[in-house]
Coordinates of C-alpha atoms and ligand atoms in Angstrom, one line a residue:
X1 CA 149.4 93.6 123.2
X2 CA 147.4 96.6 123.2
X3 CA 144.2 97.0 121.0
X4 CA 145.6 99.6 119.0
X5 CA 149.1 97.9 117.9
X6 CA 147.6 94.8 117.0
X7 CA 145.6 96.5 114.6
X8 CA 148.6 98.2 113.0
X9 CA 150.1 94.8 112.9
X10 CA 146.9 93.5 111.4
X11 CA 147.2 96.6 108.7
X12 CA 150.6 96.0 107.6
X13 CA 150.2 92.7 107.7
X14 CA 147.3 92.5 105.0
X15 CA 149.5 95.4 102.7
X16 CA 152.5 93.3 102.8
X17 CA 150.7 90.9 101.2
X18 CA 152.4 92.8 98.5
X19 CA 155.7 92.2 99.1
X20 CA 154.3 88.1 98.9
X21 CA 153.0 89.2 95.6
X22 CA 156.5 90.6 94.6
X23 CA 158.4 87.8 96.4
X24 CA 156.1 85.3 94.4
X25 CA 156.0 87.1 90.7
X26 CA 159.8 87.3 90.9
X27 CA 160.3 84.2 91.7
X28 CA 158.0 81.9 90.1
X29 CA 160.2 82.2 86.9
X30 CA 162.9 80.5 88.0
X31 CA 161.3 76.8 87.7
X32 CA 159.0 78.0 85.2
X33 CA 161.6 78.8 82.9
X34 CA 163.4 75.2 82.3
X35 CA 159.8 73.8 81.2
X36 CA 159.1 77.6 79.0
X37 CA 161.9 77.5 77.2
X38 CA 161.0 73.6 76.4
X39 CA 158.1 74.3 75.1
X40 CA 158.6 77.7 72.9
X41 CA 162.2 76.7 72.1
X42 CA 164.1 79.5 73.7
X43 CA 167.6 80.9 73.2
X44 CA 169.7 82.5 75.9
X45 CA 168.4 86.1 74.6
X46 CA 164.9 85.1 74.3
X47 CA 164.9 83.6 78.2
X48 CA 166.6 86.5 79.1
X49 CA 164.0 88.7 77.8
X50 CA 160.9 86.6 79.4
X51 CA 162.9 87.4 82.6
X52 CA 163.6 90.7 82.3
X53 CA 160.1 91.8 81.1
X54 CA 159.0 91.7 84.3
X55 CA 161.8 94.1 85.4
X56 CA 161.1 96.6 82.5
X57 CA 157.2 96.7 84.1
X58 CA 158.5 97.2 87.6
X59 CA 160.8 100.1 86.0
X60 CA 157.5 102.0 84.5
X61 CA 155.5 101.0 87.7
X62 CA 158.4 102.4 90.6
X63 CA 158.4 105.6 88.0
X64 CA 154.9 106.3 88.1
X65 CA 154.2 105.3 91.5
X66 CA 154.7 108.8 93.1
X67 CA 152.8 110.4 90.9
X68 CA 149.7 108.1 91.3
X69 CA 150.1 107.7 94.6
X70 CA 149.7 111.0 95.7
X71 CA 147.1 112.2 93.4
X72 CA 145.1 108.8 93.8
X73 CA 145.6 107.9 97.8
X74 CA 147.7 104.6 98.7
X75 CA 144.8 102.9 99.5
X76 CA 143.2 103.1 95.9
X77 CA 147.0 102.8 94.3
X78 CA 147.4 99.0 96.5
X79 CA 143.3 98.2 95.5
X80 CA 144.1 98.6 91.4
X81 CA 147.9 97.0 91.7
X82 CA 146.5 93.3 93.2
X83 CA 143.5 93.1 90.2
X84 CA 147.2 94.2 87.8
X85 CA 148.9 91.4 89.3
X86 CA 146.1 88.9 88.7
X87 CA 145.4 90.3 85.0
X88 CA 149.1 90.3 84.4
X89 CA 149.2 86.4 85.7
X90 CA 146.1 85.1 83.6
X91 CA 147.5 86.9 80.6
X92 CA 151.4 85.2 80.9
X93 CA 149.4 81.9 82.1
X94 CA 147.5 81.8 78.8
X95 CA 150.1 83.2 76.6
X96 CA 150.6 80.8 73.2
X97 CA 154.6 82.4 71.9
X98 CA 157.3 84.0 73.5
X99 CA 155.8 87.6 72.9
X100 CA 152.7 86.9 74.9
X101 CA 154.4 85.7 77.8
X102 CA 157.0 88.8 77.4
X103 CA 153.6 91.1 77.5
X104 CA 152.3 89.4 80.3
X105 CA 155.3 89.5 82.5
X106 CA 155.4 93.2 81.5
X107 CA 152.3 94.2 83.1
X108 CA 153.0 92.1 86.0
X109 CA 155.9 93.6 87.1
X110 CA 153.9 97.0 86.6
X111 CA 152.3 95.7 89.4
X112 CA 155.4 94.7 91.2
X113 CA 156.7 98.2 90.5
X114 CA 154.2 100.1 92.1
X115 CA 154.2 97.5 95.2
X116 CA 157.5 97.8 95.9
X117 CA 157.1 101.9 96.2
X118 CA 153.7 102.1 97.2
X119 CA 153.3 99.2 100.2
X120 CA 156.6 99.8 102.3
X121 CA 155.1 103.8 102.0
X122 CA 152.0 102.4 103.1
X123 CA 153.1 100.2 106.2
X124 CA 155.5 103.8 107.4
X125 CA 152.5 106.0 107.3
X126 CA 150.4 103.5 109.0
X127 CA 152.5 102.9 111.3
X128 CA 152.6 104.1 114.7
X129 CA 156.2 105.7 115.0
X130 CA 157.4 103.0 117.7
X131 CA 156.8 100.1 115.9
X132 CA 157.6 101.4 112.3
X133 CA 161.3 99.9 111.4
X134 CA 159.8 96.3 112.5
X135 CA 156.7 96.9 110.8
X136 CA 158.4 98.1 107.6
X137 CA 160.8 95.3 107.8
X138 CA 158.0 92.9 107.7
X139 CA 157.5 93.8 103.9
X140 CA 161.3 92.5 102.7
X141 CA 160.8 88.9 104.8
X142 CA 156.9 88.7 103.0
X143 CA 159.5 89.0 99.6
X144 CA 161.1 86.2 101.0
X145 CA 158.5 84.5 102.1
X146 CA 156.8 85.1 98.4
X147 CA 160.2 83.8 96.8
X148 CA 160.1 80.5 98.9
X149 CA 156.0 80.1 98.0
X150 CA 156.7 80.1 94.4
X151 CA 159.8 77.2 94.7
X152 CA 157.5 75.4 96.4
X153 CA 154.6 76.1 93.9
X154 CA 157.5 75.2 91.6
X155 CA 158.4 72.0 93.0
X156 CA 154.5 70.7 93.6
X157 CA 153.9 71.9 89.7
X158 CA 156.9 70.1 88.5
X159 CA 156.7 67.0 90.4
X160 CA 152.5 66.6 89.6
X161 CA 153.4 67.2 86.0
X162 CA 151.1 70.5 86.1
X163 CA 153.5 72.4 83.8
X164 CA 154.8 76.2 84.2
X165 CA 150.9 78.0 83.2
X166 CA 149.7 76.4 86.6
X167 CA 152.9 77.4 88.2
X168 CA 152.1 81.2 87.2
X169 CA 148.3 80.9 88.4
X170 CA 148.7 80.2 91.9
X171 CA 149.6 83.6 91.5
X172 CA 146.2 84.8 91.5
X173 CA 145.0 83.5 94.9
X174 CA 147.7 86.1 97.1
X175 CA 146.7 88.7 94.5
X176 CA 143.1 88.1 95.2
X177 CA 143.6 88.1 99.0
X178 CA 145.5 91.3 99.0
X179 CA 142.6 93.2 96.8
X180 CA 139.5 91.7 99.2
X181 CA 141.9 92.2 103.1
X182 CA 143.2 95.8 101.3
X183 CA 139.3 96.6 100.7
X184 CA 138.5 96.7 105.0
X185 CA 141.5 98.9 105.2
X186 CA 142.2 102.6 105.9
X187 CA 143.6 105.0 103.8
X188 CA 146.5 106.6 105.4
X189 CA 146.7 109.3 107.9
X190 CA 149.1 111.5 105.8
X191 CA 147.6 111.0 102.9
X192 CA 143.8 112.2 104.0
X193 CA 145.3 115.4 105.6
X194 CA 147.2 116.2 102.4
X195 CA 143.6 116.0 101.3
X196 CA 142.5 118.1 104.3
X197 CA 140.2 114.9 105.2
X198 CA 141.2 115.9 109.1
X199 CA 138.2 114.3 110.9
X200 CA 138.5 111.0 109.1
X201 CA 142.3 111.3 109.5
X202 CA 141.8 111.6 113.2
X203 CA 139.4 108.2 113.1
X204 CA 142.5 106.3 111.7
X205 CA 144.5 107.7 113.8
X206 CA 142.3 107.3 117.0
X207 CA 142.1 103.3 115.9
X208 CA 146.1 103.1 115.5
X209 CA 147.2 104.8 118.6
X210 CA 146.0 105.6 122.4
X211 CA 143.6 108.9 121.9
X212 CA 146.4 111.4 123.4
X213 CA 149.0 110.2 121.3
X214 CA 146.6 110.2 118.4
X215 CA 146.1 114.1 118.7
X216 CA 149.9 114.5 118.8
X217 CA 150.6 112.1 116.1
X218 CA 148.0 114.4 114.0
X219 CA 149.6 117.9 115.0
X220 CA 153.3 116.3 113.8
X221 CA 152.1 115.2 110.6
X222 CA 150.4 118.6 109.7
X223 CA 153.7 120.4 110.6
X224 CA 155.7 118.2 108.7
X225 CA 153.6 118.7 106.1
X226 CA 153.7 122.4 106.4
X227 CA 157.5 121.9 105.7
X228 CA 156.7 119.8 102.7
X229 CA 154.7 122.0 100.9
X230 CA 157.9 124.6 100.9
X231 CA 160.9 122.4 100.5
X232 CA 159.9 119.1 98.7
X233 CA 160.2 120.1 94.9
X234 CA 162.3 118.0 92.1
X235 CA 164.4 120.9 92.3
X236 CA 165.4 120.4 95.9
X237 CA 166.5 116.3 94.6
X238 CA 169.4 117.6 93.1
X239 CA 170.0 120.3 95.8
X240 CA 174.1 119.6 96.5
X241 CA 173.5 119.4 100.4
X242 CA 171.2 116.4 99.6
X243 CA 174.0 114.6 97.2
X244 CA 175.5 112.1 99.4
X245 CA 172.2 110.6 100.5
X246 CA 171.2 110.2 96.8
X247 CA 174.9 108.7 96.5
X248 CA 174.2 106.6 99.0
X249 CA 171.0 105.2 98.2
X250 CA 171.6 104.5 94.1
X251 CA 175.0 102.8 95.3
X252 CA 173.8 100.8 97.9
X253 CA 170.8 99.6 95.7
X254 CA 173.6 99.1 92.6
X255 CA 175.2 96.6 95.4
X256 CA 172.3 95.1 95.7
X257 CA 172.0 93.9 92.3
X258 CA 174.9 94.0 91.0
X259 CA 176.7 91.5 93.1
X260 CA 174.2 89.2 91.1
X261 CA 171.6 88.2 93.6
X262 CA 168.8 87.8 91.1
X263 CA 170.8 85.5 89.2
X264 CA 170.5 83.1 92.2
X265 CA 166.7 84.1 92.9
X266 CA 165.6 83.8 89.2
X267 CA 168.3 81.4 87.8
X268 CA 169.1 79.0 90.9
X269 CA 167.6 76.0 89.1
X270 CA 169.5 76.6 85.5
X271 CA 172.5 76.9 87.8
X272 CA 172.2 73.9 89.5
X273 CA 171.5 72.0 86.2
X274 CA 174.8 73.5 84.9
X275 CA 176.2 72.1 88.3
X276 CA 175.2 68.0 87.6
X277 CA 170.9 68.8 89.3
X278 CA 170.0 67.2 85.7
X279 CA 167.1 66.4 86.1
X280 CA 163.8 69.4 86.6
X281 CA 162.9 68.6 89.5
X282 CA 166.0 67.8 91.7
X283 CA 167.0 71.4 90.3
X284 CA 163.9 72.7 92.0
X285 CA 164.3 70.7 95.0
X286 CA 167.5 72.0 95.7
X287 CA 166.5 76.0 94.9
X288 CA 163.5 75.6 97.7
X289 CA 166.9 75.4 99.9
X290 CA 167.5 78.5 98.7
X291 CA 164.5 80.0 99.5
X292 CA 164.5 78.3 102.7
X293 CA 168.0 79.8 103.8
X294 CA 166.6 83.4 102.3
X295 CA 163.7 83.4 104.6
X296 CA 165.2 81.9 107.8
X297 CA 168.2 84.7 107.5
X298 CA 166.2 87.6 106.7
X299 CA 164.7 87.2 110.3
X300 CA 168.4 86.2 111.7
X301 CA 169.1 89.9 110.5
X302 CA 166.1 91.7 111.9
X303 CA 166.7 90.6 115.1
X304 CA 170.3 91.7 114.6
X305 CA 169.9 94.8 112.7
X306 CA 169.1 97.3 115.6
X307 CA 171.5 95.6 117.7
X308 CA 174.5 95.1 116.3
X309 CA 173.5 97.7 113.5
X310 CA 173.7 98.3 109.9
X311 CA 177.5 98.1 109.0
X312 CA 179.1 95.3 110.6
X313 CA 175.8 93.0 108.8
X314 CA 177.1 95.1 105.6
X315 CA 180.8 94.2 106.3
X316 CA 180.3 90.7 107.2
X317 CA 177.7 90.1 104.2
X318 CA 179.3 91.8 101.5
X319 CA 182.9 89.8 102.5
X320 CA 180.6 86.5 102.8
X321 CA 179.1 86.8 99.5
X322 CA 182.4 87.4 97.7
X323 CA 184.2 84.5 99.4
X324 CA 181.1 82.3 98.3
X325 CA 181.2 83.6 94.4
X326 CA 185.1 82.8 94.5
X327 CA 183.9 79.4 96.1
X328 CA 181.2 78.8 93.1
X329 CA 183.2 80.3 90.2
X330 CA 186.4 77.8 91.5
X331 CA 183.6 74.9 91.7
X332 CA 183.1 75.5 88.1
X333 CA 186.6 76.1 87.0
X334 CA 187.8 72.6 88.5
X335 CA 184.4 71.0 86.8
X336 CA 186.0 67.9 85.0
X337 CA 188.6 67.2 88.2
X338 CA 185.5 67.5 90.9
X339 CA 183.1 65.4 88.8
X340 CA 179.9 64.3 91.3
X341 CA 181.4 66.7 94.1
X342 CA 180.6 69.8 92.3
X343 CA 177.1 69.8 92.7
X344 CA 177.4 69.6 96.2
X345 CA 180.2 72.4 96.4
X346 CA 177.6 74.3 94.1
X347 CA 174.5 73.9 96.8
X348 CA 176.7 74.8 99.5
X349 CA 178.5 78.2 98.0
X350 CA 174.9 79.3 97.0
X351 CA 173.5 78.6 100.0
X352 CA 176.2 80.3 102.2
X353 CA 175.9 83.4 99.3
X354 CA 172.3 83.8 100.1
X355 CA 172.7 83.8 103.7
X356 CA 175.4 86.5 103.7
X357 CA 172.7 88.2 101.3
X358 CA 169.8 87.9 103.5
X359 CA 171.3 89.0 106.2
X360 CA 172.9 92.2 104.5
X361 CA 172.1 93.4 101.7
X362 CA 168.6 92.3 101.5
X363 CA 167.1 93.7 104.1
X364 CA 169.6 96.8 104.9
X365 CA 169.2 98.3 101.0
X366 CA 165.6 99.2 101.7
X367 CA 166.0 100.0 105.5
X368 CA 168.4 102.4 104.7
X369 CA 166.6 104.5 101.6
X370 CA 163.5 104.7 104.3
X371 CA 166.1 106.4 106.8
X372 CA 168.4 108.9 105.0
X373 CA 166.3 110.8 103.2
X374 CA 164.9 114.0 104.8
X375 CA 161.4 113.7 105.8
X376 CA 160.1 116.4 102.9
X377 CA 161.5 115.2 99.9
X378 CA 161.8 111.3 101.4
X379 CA 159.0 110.2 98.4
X380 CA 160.3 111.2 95.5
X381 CA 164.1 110.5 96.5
X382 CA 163.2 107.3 97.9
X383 CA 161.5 106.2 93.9
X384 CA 164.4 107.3 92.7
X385 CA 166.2 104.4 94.9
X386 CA 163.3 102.2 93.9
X387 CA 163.4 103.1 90.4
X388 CA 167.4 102.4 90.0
X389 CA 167.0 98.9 91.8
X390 CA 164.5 97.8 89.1
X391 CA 167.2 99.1 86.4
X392 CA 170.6 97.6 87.8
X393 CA 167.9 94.6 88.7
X394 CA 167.0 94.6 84.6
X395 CA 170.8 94.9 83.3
X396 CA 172.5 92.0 85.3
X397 CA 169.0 89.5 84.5
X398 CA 169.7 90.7 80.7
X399 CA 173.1 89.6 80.7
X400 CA 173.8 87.4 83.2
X401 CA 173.3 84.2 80.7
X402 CA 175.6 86.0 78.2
X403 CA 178.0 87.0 80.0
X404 CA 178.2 82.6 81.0
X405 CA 178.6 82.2 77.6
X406 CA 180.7 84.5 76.9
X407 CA 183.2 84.5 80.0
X408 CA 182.4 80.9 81.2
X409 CA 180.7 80.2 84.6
X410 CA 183.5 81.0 86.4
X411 CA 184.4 84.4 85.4
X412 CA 180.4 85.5 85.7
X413 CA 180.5 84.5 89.4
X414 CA 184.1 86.1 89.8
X415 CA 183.1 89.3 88.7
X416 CA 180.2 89.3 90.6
X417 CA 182.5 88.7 93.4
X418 CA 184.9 91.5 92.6
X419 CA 181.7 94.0 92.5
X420 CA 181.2 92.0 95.7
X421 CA 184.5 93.6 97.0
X422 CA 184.3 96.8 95.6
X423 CA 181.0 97.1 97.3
X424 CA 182.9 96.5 100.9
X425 CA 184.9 99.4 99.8
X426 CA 182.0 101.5 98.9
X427 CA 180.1 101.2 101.9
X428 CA 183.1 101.0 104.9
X429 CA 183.8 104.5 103.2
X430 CA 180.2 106.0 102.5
X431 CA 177.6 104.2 104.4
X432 CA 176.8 105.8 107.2
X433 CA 175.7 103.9 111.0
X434 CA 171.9 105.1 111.4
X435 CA 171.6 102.6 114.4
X436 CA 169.7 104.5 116.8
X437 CA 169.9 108.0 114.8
X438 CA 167.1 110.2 114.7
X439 CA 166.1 111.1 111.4
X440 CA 166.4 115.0 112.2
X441 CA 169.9 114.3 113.4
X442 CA 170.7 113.2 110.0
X443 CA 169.0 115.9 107.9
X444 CA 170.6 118.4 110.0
X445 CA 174.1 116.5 109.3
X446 CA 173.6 116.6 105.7
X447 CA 172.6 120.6 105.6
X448 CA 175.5 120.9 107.5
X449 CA 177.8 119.1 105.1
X450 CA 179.3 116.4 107.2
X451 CA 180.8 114.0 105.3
X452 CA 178.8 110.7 103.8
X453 CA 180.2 108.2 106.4
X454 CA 179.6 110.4 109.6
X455 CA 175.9 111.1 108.8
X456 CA 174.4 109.2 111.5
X457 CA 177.0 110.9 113.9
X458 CA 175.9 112.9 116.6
Ligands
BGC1 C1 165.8 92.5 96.3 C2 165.3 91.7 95.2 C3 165.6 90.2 95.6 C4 165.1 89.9 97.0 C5 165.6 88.5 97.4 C6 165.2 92.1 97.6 O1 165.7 92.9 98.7 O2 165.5 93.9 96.1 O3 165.8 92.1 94.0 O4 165.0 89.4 94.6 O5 165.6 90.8 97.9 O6 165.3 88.2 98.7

C-alpha cells in the first residue's frame, strides 16, 4: 500500500472513532436500563424518556453541526465533541434520580449529534476520491462495532455485579482516545481553502495523495467551491428541481427508523425478558448475539454493496425484515401454546431481522444521503437527512414501550412490519441505483427533471 493511502486510512480510522463513540452511547442503554429502572423505580414513560434523551441531544447536535462546523473547522468541531461525550458520560454515570441521568444522556447525544454529521464529513473530505465510499463506509461498521463494545461492556458489568454507572464509564476511554489520536490530525483540505489557508491546504493534501494528483485534487476543490459560493443557499434546499433527492433522503432515513431498528438496538434485552431470557444477564448474553450478527453483516454488505448495488440489498432487506417482524409478533401471539420454544423463536427472528438490517438499511441510508445530493448544497441537505433520522429515531424510542402496552407485543412488531412493506414499495418506486454513477450524472439528472427512480440513469 502506498505511503499516502495508508495515511488516509490511518486518518479516518482515528475520526471514526466517532462512529465507536456513537455505536457505544447508543447502545450501552440497552443493559443499563433493566438494572436503572431497578434502582430509580421507572415506569414505561420514564424509561422511555432516559432513552430518548439522548435522541433529543443528537437532534440539537445534527442541527447545529453545519453551522459550527463551517465557522469553527472539522478538526476543532471533532476535538470539543469527544471531551462532550466524556462530560456527558461522567455526568449520567454520577447522576442520583431520573432527571440527572435524563440531563446527562442529553448532552451526550449532543455529542452523538454532531458526530454523526461532522465525522462521515470529515472522512469524505479527507479522503482521497478513490478510496472515499470504503473509507466513509468504515464510519457505519465503527457504529456497529461501538453497539457490540457496549453489549459486551454490558455483559462483563452485569455478570461482575459492577452495576449500570460503570457500564456508562467505559464510555470515557474511546472518548478520550478519539480527543488525544484527533489532536495529531489535519484539518481538512476543503475546509482550510474555504479559509483561503492554500499552502497548508496543499501540505495535507501533498501527505494524502501522490504530489501531481495533489495539485489537481487542489484545483477541483477551489472550482467546486467557486460553484458553492453561488448556488449553495437555504434557498436553493427547497429549489423544486432538488425535491426528489430531499424526498429521497427524509424517506429513506424514516425507513430506517421506523421499521423499528432501535427498538432491537436499545430494547433487545427487555425483549428478550418479555420472551422467557428472565434472568439479566442471559438477556444480555443473548443481545451480544445481536450485536455480533450487526457487525459481521455490515461488512457482508460492504463487500456486496458496489457489486451487486444498492437496490436488490434494499429489496432483499426490507422483505427480510418484514418476514422476521411477522415471525416475532406470531412468536408472541402463540405465547402460552409455544411455552419454552418462544424464546428461541424470539432469538432467531431478531437475529435474522438485524441481518436483513445490516445489510440494507444500515449501511445504504447514509451511503446514499452522501451520493444524491449535488456537491454545492450536499452539507446542508445532507443535516437535514441527519437531523430527520435523529427525530423518526426519537418518536419510535418514545413510543415503542407504549405502543406494547397498548397494542400488545404482537401488533408493535406487526406494524413495524407493515412499515417494513410499505418501505419496499417506497424504495422499488423512488430509490434510485447510484451503483457506479458519477455524482455529476446525477445532479445533471435532477436539473433536468428525470424522474426519482431513474436518477442514477445514464
Ligand atoms: C442507524 C442507527 C442504528 C444503527 C444500528 C445506524 O445506521 O442510523 O439508528 O442504531 O445503524 O447498527
Amino acid at each position: 500500500m502506498q505511503q499516502t493511502s495508508k495515511f488516509a486510512y490511518v486518518v479516518a480510522g482515528v475520526a471514526a472513532m466517532g462512529g465507536l463513540l456513537f455505536g457505544f452511547d447508543t447502545g450501552v442503554i440497552s443493559g443499563a436500563l433493566l438494572f436503572i429502572r431497578q434502582e430509580f423505580a421507572l415506569s414505561a414513560l420514564q424509561q422511555e424518556i432516559v432513552v430518548s434523551a439522548v435522541l433529543i441531544g443528537a437532534m440539537l447536535g445534527a442541527f447545529f453541526s453545519g453551522q459550527v462546523t463551517d465557522r469553527f473547522g472539522r478538526k476543532k468541531v471533532v476535538l470539543i465533541t469527544a471531551l462532550v461525550f466524556a462530560f456527558g458520560t461522567i455526568w449520567a454515570a454520577m447522576a442520583q434520580n431520573m432527571i440527572g441521568l435524563a440531563y446527562g444522556r442529553l448532552v451526550l447525544g449532543m455529542a452523538i449529534g454532531v458526530a454523526s454529521f461532522c465525522v462521515p464529513l470529515y472522512i469524505s473530505e479527507i479522503s482521497p476520491p478513490a478510496m472515499r465510499g470504503a473509507l466513509v463506509s468504515l464510519n457505519q461498521l465503527m457504529i456497529t462495532i461501538g453497539i457490540l463494545v457496549s453489549y459486551f461492556v454490558d455483559d462483563a458489568c452485569a455478570r461482575l455485579g459492577l452495576g449500570w454507572r460503570v457500564m456508562f464509564l467505559c464510555g470515557v476511554v474511546p472518548a478520550i482516545a478519539l480527543f488525544v489520536g484527533m489532536l495529531f490530525l489535519p484539518e481538512t483540505p476543503r475546509w482550510l481553502m474555504s479559509k483561503s489557508r492554500d499552502a497548508e491546504a496543499m501540505n495535507v493534501l501533498k501527505k494524502l495523495l501522490p504530489s501531481d494528483e495533489a495539485a489537481a485534487e487542489a484545483a477541483m476543490i477551489r472550482q467546486t467551491m467557486g460553484e458553492a459560493e453561488n448556488q449553495g443557499t437555504l434557498r436553493d434546499l427547497l429549489a423544486p428541481w432538488l425535491r426528489p433527492a430531499l424526498i429521497i433522503g427524509v424517506g429513506i432515513m424514516l425507513i430506517q427508523q421506523a421499521t423499528g431498528i432501535n427498538t432491537v438496538i436499545y430494547y433487545a434485552p427487555t425483549i428478550f425478558q418479555m420472551a422467557g431470557f428472565t434472568s439479566e444477564i442471559s438477556a444480555i448474553t443473548a443481545t451480544v448475539s445481536v450485536g455480533i450478527i450487526n457487525v459481521l453483516f455490515t461488512i457482508v454488505s460492504i463487500r456486496l454493496i458496489d457489486r451487486l448495488g444498492r437496490k436488490p440489498l434494499l429489496s432483499f432487506g426490507l422483505l427480510g425484515m418484514s418476514a422476521s417482524l411477522v415471525v416475532l409478533g406470531g412468536a408472541f401471539f402463540f405465547e402460552t401454546q409455544l411455552g419454552g420454544l418462544l424464546k428461541w423463536i424470539a432469538i432467531g427472528s431478531m437475529l435474522a431481522y438485524i441481518a436483513c438490517f445490516a445489510i440494507s438499511l444500515g449501511p445504504i441510508a447514509w451511503l446514499l444521503i452522501s451520493e444524491i445530493y449535488p456537491t454545492t448544497i450536499r452539507g446542508k441537505a445532507m443535516s437535514v437527512a441527519t437531523l430527520s433520522n435523529w427525530g423518526f429515531n426519537f418518536v419510535v424510542a418514545m413510543t415503542f414501550l407504549s405502543i406494547t402496552e397498548t397494542l400488545g407485543k404482537p401488533g408493535a412488531f406487526w406494524l413495524y412490519a407493515l412499515v417494513g412493506v410499505a418501505g419496499w414499495v417506497f424504495c422499488r418506486r423512488y430509490v434510485p441505483e447510484t451503483r457506479g454513477v458519477t455524482l455529476e450524472a446525477i445532479e445533471h439528472n435532477l436539473k433536468t427533471g428525470v424522474p426519482a427512480k431513474d436518477l442514477g440513469k445514464v
